[in-house]
Coordinates of C-alpha atoms and ligand atoms in Angstrom, one line a residue:
Chain A
M61 CA -32.4 28.8 -44.1
N62 CA -34.5 30.8 -45.6
I63 CA -36.3 31.4 -49.0
E64 CA -37.7 34.0 -51.7
Y65 CA -38.7 34.3 -54.9
D66 CA -39.5 37.2 -56.8
N67 CA -41.3 35.7 -60.3
K68 CA -41.3 39.1 -61.6
D69 CA -37.2 39.9 -61.3
K70 CA -36.5 36.2 -61.1
L71 CA -34.3 36.8 -58.3
L72 CA -34.1 34.6 -56.0
V73 CA -32.5 35.5 -52.2
I74 CA -31.0 32.6 -50.1
K75 CA -30.6 33.7 -46.2
I76 CA -28.6 31.5 -44.6
D77 CA -29.1 31.9 -40.7
E78 CA -26.6 29.6 -38.6
E79 CA -22.9 29.3 -38.9
I80 CA -20.8 27.5 -42.4
D81 CA -18.9 25.2 -41.5
H82 CA -17.8 21.4 -42.7
H83 CA -21.1 20.4 -41.2
A84 CA -23.3 22.7 -42.1
V85 CA -23.1 23.0 -45.9
E86 CA -23.9 19.6 -46.6
K87 CA -27.4 21.1 -46.3
I88 CA -26.9 24.5 -47.3
R89 CA -26.0 22.9 -50.4
R90 CA -28.8 20.6 -50.7
R91 CA -31.2 23.5 -50.2
A92 CA -29.6 25.8 -52.1
D93 CA -29.7 23.6 -55.3
Y94 CA -32.8 22.2 -55.1
E95 CA -34.1 26.0 -55.1
I96 CA -32.5 27.0 -58.0
Q97 CA -33.0 24.1 -60.4
R98 CA -36.5 24.8 -59.4
Y99 CA -36.6 28.3 -60.2
M100 CA -33.9 29.0 -62.3
P101 CA -33.6 32.0 -61.3
K102 CA -31.8 35.0 -63.5
R103 CA -30.1 36.2 -60.1
V104 CA -29.4 34.4 -57.1
V105 CA -28.5 36.1 -54.0
F106 CA -26.7 34.7 -51.0
D107 CA -27.6 36.7 -47.6
F108 CA -25.6 36.4 -45.1
D109 CA -27.1 39.1 -42.1
N110 CA -27.8 36.4 -39.7
V111 CA -23.9 34.3 -41.3
S112 CA -21.3 35.2 -37.9
F113 CA -19.1 32.7 -38.9
M114 CA -17.7 31.0 -41.9
D115 CA -14.5 29.4 -42.5
S116 CA -13.4 27.3 -46.2
S117 CA -15.9 25.6 -46.3
G118 CA -18.2 28.4 -47.2
I119 CA -15.7 29.1 -50.0
G120 CA -16.2 25.4 -51.5
M121 CA -20.4 25.9 -51.0
V122 CA -20.6 29.4 -52.6
V123 CA -17.7 28.6 -55.9
G124 CA -19.9 25.3 -56.3
R125 CA -23.4 27.0 -56.3
Y126 CA -21.7 29.8 -58.8
K127 CA -20.8 26.7 -61.1
L128 CA -24.6 25.9 -61.4
I129 CA -26.1 29.0 -61.4
S130 CA -24.1 29.8 -64.0
M131 CA -24.4 26.8 -66.4
L132 CA -28.4 27.4 -65.7
G133 CA -27.6 30.8 -67.4
G134 CA -28.1 32.9 -64.3
E135 CA -26.0 35.2 -62.1
L136 CA -25.2 35.0 -58.1
S137 CA -24.0 38.2 -55.5
M138 CA -23.5 38.4 -51.6
I139 CA -25.1 40.6 -49.4
N140 CA -24.7 41.6 -46.1
V141 CA -21.3 40.3 -45.5
K142 CA -19.7 40.9 -42.2
E143 CA -15.7 41.7 -41.4
N144 CA -14.8 38.2 -40.6
L145 CA -16.4 36.6 -43.4
Y146 CA -15.2 39.7 -46.3
K147 CA -11.6 38.6 -45.3
I148 CA -11.5 35.2 -46.3
L149 CA -13.7 35.7 -49.4
K150 CA -11.1 38.0 -50.0
M151 CA -8.2 36.1 -49.7
S152 CA -9.5 33.4 -51.8
G153 CA -10.0 35.4 -54.6
I154 CA -13.7 34.6 -55.7
S155 CA -15.2 38.2 -54.3
K156 CA -13.7 39.2 -57.5
I157 CA -16.0 36.4 -59.2
I158 CA -18.6 37.0 -57.2
P159 CA -19.9 40.2 -56.8
I160 CA -20.6 41.6 -52.7
Q161 CA -23.0 44.4 -52.8
E162 CA -22.4 44.8 -49.3
V163 CA -20.2 44.6 -46.4
K164 CA -21.1 45.2 -42.9
I165 CA -18.9 46.4 -40.0
Chain B
M136 CA 9.5 29.4 -9.6
K137 CA 6.8 29.5 -11.9
D138 CA 5.4 27.1 -14.5
L139 CA 6.8 27.3 -18.0
Y140 CA 2.9 27.3 -19.5
E141 CA 0.8 29.8 -17.1
N142 CA -2.3 28.0 -18.3
E143 CA -3.1 24.8 -20.9
M144 CA -6.2 22.8 -21.6
K145 CA -6.9 19.9 -23.4
L146 CA -9.6 18.5 -25.6
E147 CA -10.4 14.7 -27.0
F148 CA -13.3 14.0 -29.0
L149 CA -14.7 12.1 -31.7
S150 CA -14.2 13.3 -35.2
K151 CA -17.7 13.9 -36.2
S152 CA -18.9 17.3 -38.2
N153 CA -21.2 18.0 -35.3
N154 CA -17.8 18.5 -32.8
E155 CA -16.6 21.4 -35.5
A156 CA -18.4 24.3 -33.7
F157 CA -18.0 22.4 -30.2
A158 CA -14.2 23.0 -31.1
R159 CA -14.0 26.3 -31.9
I160 CA -16.1 27.9 -29.2
T161 CA -14.1 25.9 -26.5
V162 CA -10.5 27.6 -27.7
A163 CA -12.0 31.0 -28.2
A164 CA -13.9 30.4 -24.8
F165 CA -10.2 29.6 -23.4
A166 CA -8.4 32.2 -25.7
A167 CA -10.4 34.8 -24.3
Q168 CA -8.5 35.1 -20.7
L169 CA -5.8 36.8 -22.8
D170 CA -8.8 39.6 -23.4
P171 CA -8.3 39.6 -27.3
T172 CA -10.3 42.0 -29.6
I173 CA -13.6 40.5 -31.3
E174 CA -11.3 40.3 -34.2
E175 CA -8.7 38.4 -32.7
L176 CA -11.0 36.2 -31.1
A177 CA -13.1 35.2 -34.9
D178 CA -9.3 34.6 -36.5
I179 CA -8.4 31.9 -33.6
K180 CA -12.3 30.0 -33.9
T181 CA -11.3 30.3 -38.1
A182 CA -8.0 28.5 -37.8
V183 CA -9.4 26.2 -35.2
S184 CA -12.5 25.0 -37.6
E185 CA -9.7 24.9 -40.4
A186 CA -7.3 23.0 -38.9
V187 CA -10.5 20.6 -37.0
T188 CA -12.5 20.3 -40.7
N189 CA -9.0 19.1 -42.5
C190 CA -8.9 15.8 -39.3
I191 CA -12.2 14.8 -40.2
I192 CA -12.0 15.0 -44.3
H193 CA -8.9 14.2 -44.9
G194 CA -7.3 12.5 -41.7
Y195 CA -10.2 10.5 -41.1
E196 CA -11.9 10.6 -44.5
D197 CA -14.9 10.3 -42.3
R198 CA -14.0 7.0 -40.6
E199 CA -14.5 7.5 -37.0
G200 CA -10.8 8.8 -34.9
I201 CA -10.1 11.1 -31.7
I202 CA -8.8 14.5 -32.9
K203 CA -7.1 16.2 -29.9
I204 CA -6.3 19.5 -29.3
R205 CA -3.8 21.1 -26.8
T206 CA -3.9 24.8 -26.0
K207 CA -1.5 26.3 -23.8
I208 CA -1.1 30.0 -22.7
F209 CA 2.0 31.5 -22.3
R210 CA 2.3 35.5 -21.0
D211 CA 0.9 37.2 -24.3
T212 CA 0.9 33.9 -26.6
I213 CA -1.7 31.7 -26.9
I214 CA 0.0 27.8 -28.7
I215 CA -2.9 25.5 -30.1
E216 CA -1.8 21.9 -31.4
I217 CA -4.7 20.3 -33.3
S218 CA -3.9 16.4 -33.9
D219 CA -5.8 13.4 -35.9
T220 CA -4.0 9.9 -36.3
G221 CA -5.4 9.4 -39.4
N222 CA -3.7 9.2 -43.0
G223 CA -1.0 12.1 -42.4
I224 CA 0.4 14.0 -45.6
E225 CA 2.2 13.0 -48.3
N226 CA 3.8 16.4 -49.5
I227 CA 3.4 18.8 -46.7
D228 CA 4.6 21.9 -48.6
K229 CA 2.4 21.3 -51.8
A230 CA -0.3 20.7 -48.9
R231 CA 0.0 24.2 -47.6
E232 CA 0.0 25.3 -51.4
P233 CA -2.8 28.1 -51.3
L234 CA -6.0 26.4 -53.4
Y235 CA -4.3 23.1 -53.6
T236 CA -6.7 20.1 -52.7
S237 CA -6.6 16.6 -52.3
K238 CA -10.7 16.8 -52.8
P239 CA -11.7 19.0 -55.3
N240 CA -15.1 16.5 -56.0
L241 CA -15.8 17.0 -52.4
E242 CA -15.9 21.3 -53.1
R243 CA -13.4 21.9 -51.1
S244 CA -11.7 25.1 -52.1
G245 CA -7.4 24.1 -50.9
M246 CA -7.9 27.7 -48.6
G247 CA -7.5 26.1 -45.4
F248 CA -4.1 26.6 -45.1
T249 CA -3.8 29.3 -46.1
I250 CA -6.3 31.0 -44.0
M251 CA -4.9 29.3 -40.5
E252 CA -1.1 30.9 -42.0
S253 CA -2.9 34.8 -42.3
F254 CA -5.3 34.5 -39.3
M255 CA -2.4 33.2 -36.9
D256 CA 1.1 34.6 -36.0
D257 CA 2.8 31.0 -36.7
V258 CA 1.8 27.5 -38.4
K259 CA 3.5 24.2 -38.3
V260 CA 2.8 21.2 -39.9
E261 CA 4.1 17.8 -38.5
S262 CA 2.8 14.7 -40.3
I263 CA 4.0 11.0 -41.2
L264 CA 2.3 9.0 -43.4
G265 CA 0.1 6.4 -42.3
L266 CA 0.1 7.9 -38.7
G267 CA -1.2 11.0 -38.6
T268 CA -0.3 15.2 -38.1
K269 CA -0.4 17.4 -35.7
V270 CA -0.6 21.2 -36.5
T271 CA 0.5 23.4 -34.4
M272 CA -1.0 27.1 -34.7
T273 CA 0.6 30.1 -32.3
K274 CA -0.6 34.1 -32.2
K275 CA 0.4 36.9 -29.8
I276 CA -2.6 38.9 -28.5
K277 CA -1.9 42.5 -29.0
L278 CA -2.2 44.1 -25.7
L279 CA -5.0 46.9 -25.5
N280 CA -4.6 49.3 -22.6
K281 CA -1.6 49.7 -20.7
E282 CA -2.5 48.8 -17.5
K283 CA -2.2 45.0 -18.8
E284 CA 1.1 45.8 -20.2
E285 CA 2.3 46.5 -17.0
E286 CA 1.2 43.5 -15.5
L287 CA 3.1 41.5 -17.9
K288 CA 5.9 43.7 -17.1
D289 CA 6.1 42.3 -13.6
S290 CA 5.4 38.8 -14.4
L291 CA 8.2 39.1 -16.7
L292 CA 10.3 40.6 -13.6
F293 CA 9.7 37.3 -11.6
T294 CA 10.1 34.5 -13.9
Ligands
ATP21 N1 -5.3 16.2 -41.4 C1 -4.9 16.1 -42.5 N2 -5.0 14.8 -42.9 C2 -4.0 14.1 -44.0 N3 -3.8 15.4 -44.8 C3 -4.0 16.7 -44.5 C4 -4.6 17.0 -43.2 N4 -4.9 18.5 -43.2 C5 -4.5 19.0 -44.5 N5 -4.6 17.8 -45.7 C6 -4.3 18.0 -47.2 O1 -3.8 18.9 -47.5 C7 -4.3 19.6 -47.9 C8 -4.5 21.2 -48.3 O2 -5.5 21.1 -46.8 P1 -6.2 22.9 -47.2 O3 -7.2 22.7 -45.2 O4 -5.5 23.9 -47.1 O5 -7.4 22.6 -47.8 P2 -9.0 21.5 -48.3 O6 -9.0 21.1 -46.8 O7 -8.4 20.3 -49.5 O8 -9.7 22.6 -48.7 P3 -10.6 23.9 -47.7 O9 -9.9 23.7 -46.2 O10 -10.2 24.7 -48.2 O11 -11.8 23.2 -47.3 C9 -5.9 18.6 -48.1 O12 -6.3 18.7 -49.4 C10 -5.1 17.4 -47.4 O13 -5.1 16.7 -49.3
MG22 MG1 -9.1 22.6 -45.9

């Protein structure tokens, strides 16, 4: 997991580089929450460029971060979403609430 | 005479979350002999991950237990059975409803069964409270080329 924070834009980019399943979300959730509370960003972006797999555990994880970020007055979006990830994000309906900046085929 | 199933494999492992990746990758490797597309393979992986995760989170609730997977290949179809001997499901119809989860506090979204149903052709759920749960998923792998189709016709003639 790679964290980049742009102080000027108050933008936090969280780049995940592993398969997102029940086993992985525990650690991702803990680290993401820590960074979000540390920087209090205006915008948070989940970068999925290095994520080749995600199941429903990922939906729960993204929705959980969305709730935290919204509560702190920030916005969340997702980028570099591969086709197979997009399928389940769409199915769950969260792509209607959390914008996806780019879908990768 | 040919066997009913052309190929079959069984897998047994402890209900540890780090076995989720092992399970989906192993089933996908077995499914590869049907020549699935990348998308079909991704669908199978996701469906297996959902069922195995459910055994761990809901079936055993993080107690240690055994998860069994039995995978059969019959012509162009893969049948995957995933079972636990854990808690069981009280109301299967309700459990299968989109967005229903008994564990919202664990950040679950209630999408597992919906994903299995949409990624596989058929999903059967059998469960007895206190005894366990078995999910049977079936997917037909589409034929990509004529050659494979011919082969299949031949094999049909000889069964
Ligand atoms: N193997 C199982 N043993 C006992 N209960 C189960 C099992 N599988 C599913 N269930 C029940 O069915 C419900 C729905 O399962 P489903 O996978 O659709 O959602 P979830 O696991 O709660 O959330 P998500 O899969 O989105 O993380 C679960 O909340 C649980 O109550
Ligand atoms: Mg589930």
